[in-house]
Amino acid sequence: YNRNEKQVFSPDDPVQVIFRYKDVTTAYHGVKRARFNGKGALTSQISALLLGYLNENGVDTHFIRTLSDEREQLCRMIEIIPLEVVFHNRICGSLATKLGVEDGMKPENTILDLCYNNDELGDPLINRDQAVALKLATYPELDMMYDIVRRSGQLLTDLLHQAGIELVDAKFEFGRAADTGAIIISDELSPDTCRMWDEETGERLDKDRFRLDLGDLVPSYSIVLEKLRNVMETEE
Ligand code: C5P
C-alpha cells in the first residue's frame, strides 16, 4: 500500500516488509503538500539511526536494517494499531493553539497525548476508554504503549541533546509484531514526525520549515543527520 510519505512492499518473507521513504511532504492532515528532492533519503537515514538506537537500548521497534538503496528499510511486519502517542517536552503547534499558550512553552512535566490515526477525522485526540471502546487496543496494551513512549522519549531526548539538538516533541506509532504479537514501535522517527530545534541557534530543523514556510527544509534535515552521525559514530 501507499501511505503519504512512505511506500510499503512485501518481500518474500511473510513477517517482513520494505518501507520506501518518499520525497513527498504533507502537513495539516494532507491539506498542504509538496516534494523536496532528497528528503526521503534523509528521513530514512535519520529514522534508521533513531529506531536502531531504540532497538539497541531495550525498546523494540519494527526496524531491521537499511537496504542498499538508503531510502529503503527492511522492517518487521506488524498488525497496525491506528493510534498515535505524541510525546511533548515543549508545547508547540496544535497543542499550543488548543491550550492557548505561547508556541514553545516549556512545562515542568512531559505531556503524552493519545490520537486516533484516522485521516478522515483529522487524527483527533481521544482517550484510553474511547480507544478501548473502538477495540483499537486493550488497556494493558495502552499501558505498554505509554511506558514505551516514556522510555523512548527520554532516550531520544538525551541522544539528541548530545548532538546539540532539542527534542521538542515526537510522534510514536505502534503495531503488534506478526511473529511474536509483541507491541513494538512502527513507522518513522525523523524531522517529519518529531520537532527538533538546534540548541545553539534555536532554529527549527523539522517539518515546521514547511508548515510555516521557513524554507531550507532539506539543508535543515541534513544538519540533523550530520549532528546525529557525529555523536553516534563517536559512541561506537
Ligand atoms: O501537528 P501537531 O502540532 O499536533 O504535531 C505534534 C507532533 O507530532 C509534531 O512533531 C508532528 O510532526 C507530529 N505529528 C505527526 N503526524 C501527525 C500529527 C502530528 O508526525 N499526524
PDB file of C-alpha atoms and ligand atoms in Angstrom:
ATOM      1  CA  TYR A   1       0.000   0.000   0.000  1.00  0.00           C
ATOM      2  CA  ASN A   2       0.947   3.599  -0.366  1.00  0.00           C
ATOM      3  CA  ARG A   3       0.754   5.991   2.534  1.00  0.00           C
ATOM      4  CA  ASN A   4       1.592   9.630   2.003  1.00  0.00           C
ATOM      5  CA  GLU A   5       5.261   9.773   2.897  1.00  0.00           C
ATOM      6  CA  LYS A   6       6.195   6.123   2.522  1.00  0.00           C
ATOM      7  CA  GLN A   7       5.530   3.205   0.249  1.00  0.00           C
ATOM      8  CA  VAL A   8       5.341  -0.344   1.590  1.00  0.00           C
ATOM      9  CA  PHE A   9       6.286  -3.527  -0.298  1.00  0.00           C
ATOM     10  CA  SER A  10       6.150  -7.163   0.713  1.00  0.00           C
ATOM     11  CA  PRO A  11       9.389  -9.088   0.253  1.00  0.00           C
ATOM     12  CA  ASP A  12       9.335 -12.901   0.106  1.00  0.00           C
ATOM     13  CA  ASP A  13       9.474 -13.255   3.870  1.00  0.00           C
ATOM     14  CA  PRO A  14       5.920 -13.312   5.330  1.00  0.00           C
ATOM     15  CA  VAL A  15       6.913 -11.490   8.518  1.00  0.00           C
ATOM     16  CA  GLN A  16       8.903  -8.665   6.921  1.00  0.00           C
ATOM     17  CA  VAL A  17       8.105  -5.570   4.861  1.00  0.00           C
ATOM     18  CA  ILE A  18      10.116  -2.997   2.951  1.00  0.00           C
ATOM     19  CA  PHE A  19       9.488   0.702   3.559  1.00  0.00           C
ATOM     20  CA  ARG A  20      10.490   3.233   0.944  1.00  0.00           C
ATOM     21  CA  TYR A  21      10.735   6.816   2.195  1.00  0.00           C
ATOM     22  CA  LYS A  22       9.495   9.305  -0.397  1.00  0.00           C
ATOM     23  CA  ASP A  23      10.301  12.936  -1.175  1.00  0.00           C
ATOM     24  CA  VAL A  24       6.664  13.937  -0.635  1.00  0.00           C
ATOM     25  CA  THR A  25       5.807  16.011   2.419  1.00  0.00           C
ATOM     26  CA  THR A  26       2.330  16.644   3.758  1.00  0.00           C
ATOM     27  CA  ALA A  27       1.082  18.830   6.574  1.00  0.00           C
ATOM     28  CA  TYR A  28      -2.192  19.699   8.258  1.00  0.00           C
ATOM     29  CA  HIS A  29      -3.601  16.218   7.552  1.00  0.00           C
ATOM     30  CA  GLY A  30      -2.798  16.314   3.843  1.00  0.00           C
ATOM     31  CA  VAL A  31      -4.141  19.818   3.155  1.00  0.00           C
ATOM     32  CA  LYS A  32      -0.641  21.105   2.364  1.00  0.00           C
ATOM     33  CA  ARG A  33       1.628  19.039   0.157  1.00  0.00           C
ATOM     34  CA  ALA A  34       4.990  19.399  -1.604  1.00  0.00           C
ATOM     35  CA  ARG A  35       8.027  17.482  -2.911  1.00  0.00           C
ATOM     36  CA  PHE A  36      11.584  18.038  -1.748  1.00  0.00           C
ATOM     37  CA  ASN A  37      14.320  16.278  -3.698  1.00  0.00           C
ATOM     38  CA  GLY A  38      16.463  14.188  -1.377  1.00  0.00           C
ATOM     39  CA  LYS A  39      14.108  14.470   1.606  1.00  0.00           C
ATOM     40  CA  GLY A  40      13.218  10.746   1.627  1.00  0.00           C
ATOM     41  CA  ALA A  41      16.867   9.695   1.753  1.00  0.00           C
ATOM     42  CA  LEU A  42      17.413  11.983   4.760  1.00  0.00           C
ATOM     43  CA  THR A  43      14.335  10.949   6.754  1.00  0.00           C
ATOM     44  CA  SER A  44      15.131   7.296   6.052  1.00  0.00           C
ATOM     45  CA  GLN A  45      18.688   7.603   7.339  1.00  0.00           C
ATOM     46  CA  ILE A  46      17.690   9.663  10.398  1.00  0.00           C
ATOM     47  CA  SER A  47      14.864   7.255  11.185  1.00  0.00           C
ATOM     48  CA  ALA A  48      17.242   4.283  10.804  1.00  0.00           C
ATOM     49  CA  LEU A  49      19.630   5.833  13.340  1.00  0.00           C
ATOM     50  CA  LEU A  50      16.892   6.658  15.858  1.00  0.00           C
ATOM     51  CA  LEU A  51      14.935   3.400  15.556  1.00  0.00           C
ATOM     52  CA  GLY A  52      18.218   1.434  15.610  1.00  0.00           C
ATOM     53  CA  TYR A  53      19.258   3.319  18.754  1.00  0.00           C
ATOM     54  CA  LEU A  54      15.999   2.361  20.483  1.00  0.00           C
ATOM     55  CA  ASN A  55      16.434  -1.296  19.437  1.00  0.00           C
ATOM     56  CA  GLU A  56      19.924  -1.275  20.974  1.00  0.00           C
ATOM     57  CA  ASN A  57      18.645   0.294  24.167  1.00  0.00           C
ATOM     58  CA  GLY A  58      15.913  -2.176  25.013  1.00  0.00           C
ATOM     59  CA  VAL A  59      12.929  -0.676  23.172  1.00  0.00           C
ATOM     60  CA  ASP A  60      11.851  -2.908  20.299  1.00  0.00           C
ATOM     61  CA  THR A  61      10.891  -1.285  17.007  1.00  0.00           C
ATOM     62  CA  HIS A  62       9.963  -2.642  13.589  1.00  0.00           C
ATOM     63  CA  PHE A  63      13.292  -1.517  12.086  1.00  0.00           C
ATOM     64  CA  ILE A  64      15.661  -4.307  10.996  1.00  0.00           C
ATOM     65  CA  ARG A  65      18.158  -2.642   8.636  1.00  0.00           C
ATOM     66  CA  THR A  66      18.650  -0.167   5.830  1.00  0.00           C
ATOM     67  CA  LEU A  67      18.789  -1.712   2.333  1.00  0.00           C
ATOM     68  CA  SER A  68      21.300  -0.913  -0.435  1.00  0.00           C
ATOM     69  CA  ASP A  69      19.101   1.981  -1.531  1.00  0.00           C
ATOM     70  CA  GLU A  70      19.353   4.242   1.519  1.00  0.00           C
ATOM     71  CA  ARG A  71      15.699   5.275   1.102  1.00  0.00           C
ATOM     72  CA  GLU A  72      14.587   1.710   1.832  1.00  0.00           C
ATOM     73  CA  GLN A  73      14.384  -0.182   5.096  1.00  0.00           C
ATOM     74  CA  LEU A  74      13.684  -3.782   5.902  1.00  0.00           C
ATOM     75  CA  CYS A  75      11.191  -3.891   8.763  1.00  0.00           C
ATOM     76  CA  ARG A  76       9.288  -6.449  10.812  1.00  0.00           C
ATOM     77  CA  MET A  77       5.721  -6.936   9.664  1.00  0.00           C
ATOM     78  CA  ILE A  78       3.129  -5.714  12.123  1.00  0.00           C
ATOM     79  CA  GLU A  79      -0.588  -5.523  12.578  1.00  0.00           C
ATOM     80  CA  ILE A  80      -1.136  -1.758  12.633  1.00  0.00           C
ATOM     81  CA  ILE A  81      -2.617  -0.183  15.755  1.00  0.00           C
ATOM     82  CA  PRO A  82      -4.319   3.001  14.458  1.00  0.00           C
ATOM     83  CA  LEU A  83      -3.275   5.139  17.409  1.00  0.00           C
ATOM     84  CA  GLU A  84      -0.526   7.707  17.815  1.00  0.00           C
ATOM     85  CA  VAL A  85       1.099   8.731  21.075  1.00  0.00           C
ATOM     86  CA  VAL A  86       2.696  12.163  20.941  1.00  0.00           C
ATOM     87  CA  PHE A  87       5.422  12.946  23.487  1.00  0.00           C
ATOM     88  CA  HIS A  88       5.902  16.647  24.269  1.00  0.00           C
ATOM     89  CA  ASN A  89       8.877  18.242  26.031  1.00  0.00           C
ATOM     90  CA  ARG A  90       7.512  21.623  24.925  1.00  0.00           C
ATOM     91  CA  ILE A  91       4.014  22.775  23.988  1.00  0.00           C
ATOM     92  CA  CYS A  92       4.131  23.554  20.276  1.00  0.00           C
ATOM     93  CA  GLY A  93       1.958  23.568  17.200  1.00  0.00           C
ATOM     94  CA  SER A  94      -1.608  22.332  17.532  1.00  0.00           C
ATOM     95  CA  LEU A  95      -1.251  21.720  21.287  1.00  0.00           C
ATOM     96  CA  ALA A  96      -0.184  25.344  21.872  1.00  0.00           C
ATOM     97  CA  THR A  97      -3.189  26.530  19.845  1.00  0.00           C
ATOM     98  CA  LYS A  98      -5.521  24.206  21.746  1.00  0.00           C
ATOM     99  CA  LEU A  99      -4.268  25.259  25.189  1.00  0.00           C
ATOM    100  CA  GLY A 100      -3.924  28.932  24.289  1.00  0.00           C
ATOM    101  CA  VAL A 101      -0.277  29.178  25.369  1.00  0.00           C
ATOM    102  CA  GLU A 102       2.752  30.621  23.625  1.00  0.00           C
ATOM    103  CA  ASP A 103       4.162  28.293  20.957  1.00  0.00           C
ATOM    104  CA  GLY A 104       7.199  26.600  22.509  1.00  0.00           C
ATOM    105  CA  MET A 105       6.194  26.917  26.167  1.00  0.00           C
ATOM    106  CA  LYS A 106       8.226  24.541  28.319  1.00  0.00           C
ATOM    107  CA  PRO A 107       6.237  22.890  31.128  1.00  0.00           C
ATOM    108  CA  GLU A 108       7.908  21.175  34.108  1.00  0.00           C
ATOM    109  CA  ASN A 109       6.462  17.801  33.169  1.00  0.00           C
ATOM    110  CA  THR A 110       6.348  15.909  29.898  1.00  0.00           C
ATOM    111  CA  ILE A 111       2.978  15.516  28.202  1.00  0.00           C
ATOM    112  CA  LEU A 112       1.687  12.421  26.395  1.00  0.00           C
ATOM    113  CA  ASP A 113      -1.263  12.696  24.019  1.00  0.00           C
ATOM    114  CA  LEU A 114      -3.238   9.833  22.513  1.00  0.00           C
ATOM    115  CA  CYS A 115      -4.644  10.325  18.992  1.00  0.00           C
ATOM    116  CA  TYR A 116      -6.806   8.209  16.735  1.00  0.00           C
ATOM    117  CA  ASN A 117      -4.889   7.734  13.479  1.00  0.00           C
ATOM    118  CA  ASN A 118      -7.726   8.457  11.066  1.00  0.00           C
ATOM    119  CA  ASP A 119      -7.158  10.969   8.262  1.00  0.00           C
ATOM    120  CA  GLU A 120     -10.871  11.439   7.557  1.00  0.00           C
ATOM    121  CA  LEU A 121     -11.442  12.551  11.142  1.00  0.00           C
ATOM    122  CA  GLY A 122      -8.222  14.610  11.197  1.00  0.00           C
ATOM    123  CA  ASP A 123      -6.389  12.332  13.702  1.00  0.00           C
ATOM    124  CA  PRO A 124      -8.434  13.531  16.690  1.00  0.00           C
ATOM    125  CA  LEU A 125      -7.281  13.395  20.272  1.00  0.00           C
ATOM    126  CA  ILE A 126      -9.003  10.516  22.063  1.00  0.00           C
ATOM    127  CA  ASN A 127      -8.683   8.924  25.488  1.00  0.00           C
ATOM    128  CA  ARG A 128      -7.971   5.388  26.701  1.00  0.00           C
ATOM    129  CA  ASP A 129     -11.615   4.464  27.241  1.00  0.00           C
ATOM    130  CA  GLN A 130     -12.534   5.620  23.726  1.00  0.00           C
ATOM    131  CA  ALA A 131      -9.626   3.647  22.233  1.00  0.00           C
ATOM    132  CA  VAL A 132     -10.747   0.510  24.063  1.00  0.00           C
ATOM    133  CA  ALA A 133     -14.390   1.126  23.076  1.00  0.00           C
ATOM    134  CA  LEU A 134     -13.355   1.183  19.410  1.00  0.00           C
ATOM    135  CA  LYS A 135     -11.304  -2.006  20.011  1.00  0.00           C
ATOM    136  CA  LEU A 136      -8.159  -0.248  18.758  1.00  0.00           C
ATOM    137  CA  ALA A 137      -6.173  -1.594  21.707  1.00  0.00           C
ATOM    138  CA  THR A 138      -6.705  -3.164  25.141  1.00  0.00           C
ATOM    139  CA  TYR A 139      -5.989  -1.376  28.440  1.00  0.00           C
ATOM    140  CA  PRO A 140      -2.806  -3.452  29.049  1.00  0.00           C
ATOM    141  CA  GLU A 141      -1.637  -2.630  25.500  1.00  0.00           C
ATOM    142  CA  LEU A 142      -2.249   1.078  26.123  1.00  0.00           C
ATOM    143  CA  ASP A 143      -0.256   0.867  29.371  1.00  0.00           C
ATOM    144  CA  MET A 144       2.572  -0.752  27.430  1.00  0.00           C
ATOM    145  CA  MET A 145       2.447   1.927  24.720  1.00  0.00           C
ATOM    146  CA  TYR A 146       2.634   4.718  27.307  1.00  0.00           C
ATOM    147  CA  ASP A 147       5.559   3.006  29.026  1.00  0.00           C
ATOM    148  CA  ILE A 148       7.373   2.573  25.685  1.00  0.00           C
ATOM    149  CA  VAL A 149       6.807   6.249  24.824  1.00  0.00           C
ATOM    150  CA  ARG A 150       8.104   7.473  28.204  1.00  0.00           C
ATOM    151  CA  ARG A 151      11.272   5.371  27.883  1.00  0.00           C
ATOM    152  CA  SER A 152      11.824   6.200  24.195  1.00  0.00           C
ATOM    153  CA  GLY A 153      11.098   9.887  24.687  1.00  0.00           C
ATOM    154  CA  GLN A 154      13.780  10.043  27.379  1.00  0.00           C
ATOM    155  CA  LEU A 155      16.324   8.027  25.360  1.00  0.00           C
ATOM    156  CA  LEU A 156      15.812  10.196  22.270  1.00  0.00           C
ATOM    157  CA  THR A 157      15.808  13.459  24.251  1.00  0.00           C
ATOM    158  CA  ASP A 158      19.185  12.508  25.765  1.00  0.00           C
ATOM    159  CA  LEU A 159      20.696  11.260  22.497  1.00  0.00           C
ATOM    160  CA  LEU A 160      19.634  14.347  20.537  1.00  0.00           C
ATOM    161  CA  HIS A 161      20.857  16.615  23.348  1.00  0.00           C
ATOM    162  CA  GLN A 162      24.319  15.063  22.957  1.00  0.00           C
ATOM    163  CA  ALA A 163      24.036  16.016  19.281  1.00  0.00           C
ATOM    164  CA  GLY A 164      23.144  19.623  20.162  1.00  0.00           C
ATOM    165  CA  ILE A 165      19.504  19.179  19.193  1.00  0.00           C
ATOM    166  CA  GLU A 166      16.499  19.700  21.452  1.00  0.00           C
ATOM    167  CA  LEU A 167      13.714  17.160  21.012  1.00  0.00           C
ATOM    168  CA  VAL A 168      10.603  19.331  21.299  1.00  0.00           C
ATOM    169  CA  ASP A 169       8.016  16.647  20.571  1.00  0.00           C
ATOM    170  CA  ALA A 170       7.799  13.253  18.899  1.00  0.00           C
ATOM    171  CA  LYS A 171       5.036  11.137  17.443  1.00  0.00           C
ATOM    172  CA  PHE A 172       5.073   7.370  18.001  1.00  0.00           C
ATOM    173  CA  GLU A 173       3.077   4.705  16.199  1.00  0.00           C
ATOM    174  CA  PHE A 174       2.755   1.055  17.140  1.00  0.00           C
ATOM    175  CA  GLY A 175       1.896  -2.362  15.891  1.00  0.00           C
ATOM    176  CA  ARG A 176       1.663  -5.960  17.042  1.00  0.00           C
ATOM    177  CA  ALA A 177       4.645  -7.878  15.630  1.00  0.00           C
ATOM    178  CA  ALA A 178       3.456 -10.519  13.145  1.00  0.00           C
ATOM    179  CA  ASP A 179       5.826 -13.143  14.567  1.00  0.00           C
ATOM    180  CA  THR A 180       5.565 -12.607  18.360  1.00  0.00           C
ATOM    181  CA  GLY A 181       2.474 -10.409  18.816  1.00  0.00           C
ATOM    182  CA  ALA A 182       4.529  -8.032  20.979  1.00  0.00           C
ATOM    183  CA  ILE A 183       3.728  -4.309  20.879  1.00  0.00           C
ATOM    184  CA  ILE A 184       6.575  -2.581  19.042  1.00  0.00           C
ATOM    185  CA  ILE A 185       7.228   0.905  17.681  1.00  0.00           C
ATOM    186  CA  SER A 186       6.490   1.195  13.968  1.00  0.00           C
ATOM    187  CA  ASP A 187       6.511   3.940  11.322  1.00  0.00           C
ATOM    188  CA  GLU A 188       9.330   6.502  11.413  1.00  0.00           C
ATOM    189  CA  LEU A 189      11.150   8.853  13.772  1.00  0.00           C
ATOM    190  CA  SER A 190      12.518  11.806  11.860  1.00  0.00           C
ATOM    191  CA  PRO A 191      12.136  15.590  11.481  1.00  0.00           C
ATOM    192  CA  ASP A 192       8.930  14.757   9.568  1.00  0.00           C
ATOM    193  CA  THR A 193       7.387  13.321  12.750  1.00  0.00           C
ATOM    194  CA  CYS A 194       9.323  14.997  15.574  1.00  0.00           C
ATOM    195  CA  ARG A 195      10.058  18.652  16.258  1.00  0.00           C
ATOM    196  CA  MET A 196      13.785  19.238  16.618  1.00  0.00           C
ATOM    197  CA  TRP A 197      15.448  22.567  17.411  1.00  0.00           C
ATOM    198  CA  ASP A 198      19.106  23.488  17.103  1.00  0.00           C
ATOM    199  CA  GLU A 199      20.164  24.051  20.732  1.00  0.00           C
ATOM    200  CA  GLU A 200      22.669  26.738  19.792  1.00  0.00           C
ATOM    201  CA  THR A 201      20.700  28.843  17.334  1.00  0.00           C
ATOM    202  CA  GLY A 202      17.138  27.903  18.300  1.00  0.00           C
ATOM    203  CA  GLU A 203      16.439  27.203  14.607  1.00  0.00           C
ATOM    204  CA  ARG A 204      13.699  24.738  13.762  1.00  0.00           C
ATOM    205  CA  LEU A 205      15.254  21.769  11.914  1.00  0.00           C
ATOM    206  CA  ASP A 206      11.998  19.876  11.281  1.00  0.00           C
ATOM    207  CA  LYS A 207       8.818  19.863   9.226  1.00  0.00           C
ATOM    208  CA  ASP A 208       7.848  23.262  10.629  1.00  0.00           C
ATOM    209  CA  ARG A 209      10.206  24.618   7.911  1.00  0.00           C
ATOM    210  CA  PHE A 210       7.474  23.501   5.515  1.00  0.00           C
ATOM    211  CA  ARG A 211       4.412  24.107   7.725  1.00  0.00           C
ATOM    212  CA  LEU A 212       5.477  27.691   8.453  1.00  0.00           C
ATOM    213  CA  ASP A 213       7.088  28.337   5.028  1.00  0.00           C
ATOM    214  CA  LEU A 214      10.525  28.981   6.521  1.00  0.00           C
ATOM    215  CA  GLY A 215      12.411  27.420   3.576  1.00  0.00           C
ATOM    216  CA  ASP A 216      15.606  25.332   3.717  1.00  0.00           C
ATOM    217  CA  LEU A 217      13.897  22.057   4.631  1.00  0.00           C
ATOM    218  CA  VAL A 218      16.470  19.735   3.058  1.00  0.00           C
ATOM    219  CA  PRO A 219      19.503  21.656   4.441  1.00  0.00           C
ATOM    220  CA  SER A 220      17.906  21.529   7.924  1.00  0.00           C
ATOM    221  CA  TYR A 221      17.286  17.777   7.748  1.00  0.00           C
ATOM    222  CA  SER A 222      20.911  17.365   6.542  1.00  0.00           C
ATOM    223  CA  ILE A 223      22.107  19.175   9.669  1.00  0.00           C
ATOM    224  CA  VAL A 224      20.104  16.766  11.858  1.00  0.00           C
ATOM    225  CA  LEU A 225      21.637  13.745  10.105  1.00  0.00           C
ATOM    226  CA  GLU A 226      25.157  15.143  10.308  1.00  0.00           C
ATOM    227  CA  LYS A 227      24.884  16.059  14.008  1.00  0.00           C
ATOM    228  CA  LEU A 228      23.439  12.634  14.832  1.00  0.00           C
ATOM    229  CA  ARG A 229      26.141  10.827  12.894  1.00  0.00           C
ATOM    230  CA  ASN A 230      28.796  12.793  14.751  1.00  0.00           C
ATOM    231  CA  VAL A 231      27.629  11.621  18.183  1.00  0.00           C
ATOM    232  CA  MET A 232      26.670   8.111  17.142  1.00  0.00           C
ATOM    233  CA  GLU A 233      29.982   7.435  15.447  1.00  0.00           C
ATOM    234  CA  THR A 234      31.995   8.611  18.461  1.00  0.00           C
ATOM    235  CA  GLU A 235      29.856   6.413  20.742  1.00  0.00           C
ATOM    236  CA  GLU A 236      30.653   3.179  18.891  1.00  0.00           C
TER     237      GLU A 236
HETATM  238  O1  C5P B   1       0.591  18.874  14.471  1.00  0.00           O
HETATM  239  P1  C5P B   1       0.967  18.847  15.910  1.00  0.00           P
HETATM  240  O2  C5P B   1       1.487  20.173  16.407  1.00  0.00           O
HETATM  241  O3  C5P B   1      -0.128  18.299  16.781  1.00  0.00           O
HETATM  242  O4  C5P B   1       2.159  17.793  15.990  1.00  0.00           O
HETATM  243  C1  C5P B   1       2.795  17.363  17.175  1.00  0.00           C
HETATM  244  C2  C5P B   1       3.987  16.486  16.788  1.00  0.00           C
HETATM  245  O5  C5P B   1       3.544  15.254  16.232  1.00  0.00           O
HETATM  246  C3  C5P B   1       4.868  17.100  15.711  1.00  0.00           C
HETATM  247  O6  C5P B   1       6.213  16.687  15.923  1.00  0.00           O
HETATM  248  C4  C5P B   1       4.354  16.489  14.435  1.00  0.00           C
HETATM  249  O7  C5P B   1       5.375  16.428  13.449  1.00  0.00           O
HETATM  250  C5  C5P B   1       3.925  15.109  14.885  1.00  0.00           C
HETATM  251  N1  C5P B   1       2.754  14.605  14.138  1.00  0.00           N
HETATM  252  C6  C5P B   1       2.919  13.667  13.136  1.00  0.00           C
HETATM  253  N2  C5P B   1       1.837  13.156  12.469  1.00  0.00           N
HETATM  254  C7  C5P B   1       0.598  13.550  12.776  1.00  0.00           C
HETATM  255  C8  C5P B   1       0.393  14.505  13.777  1.00  0.00           C
HETATM  256  C9  C5P B   1       1.489  15.022  14.445  1.00  0.00           C
HETATM  257  O8  C5P B   1       4.044  13.259  12.870  1.00  0.00           O
HETATM  258  N3  C5P B   1      -0.441  13.007  12.131  1.00  0.00           N
END
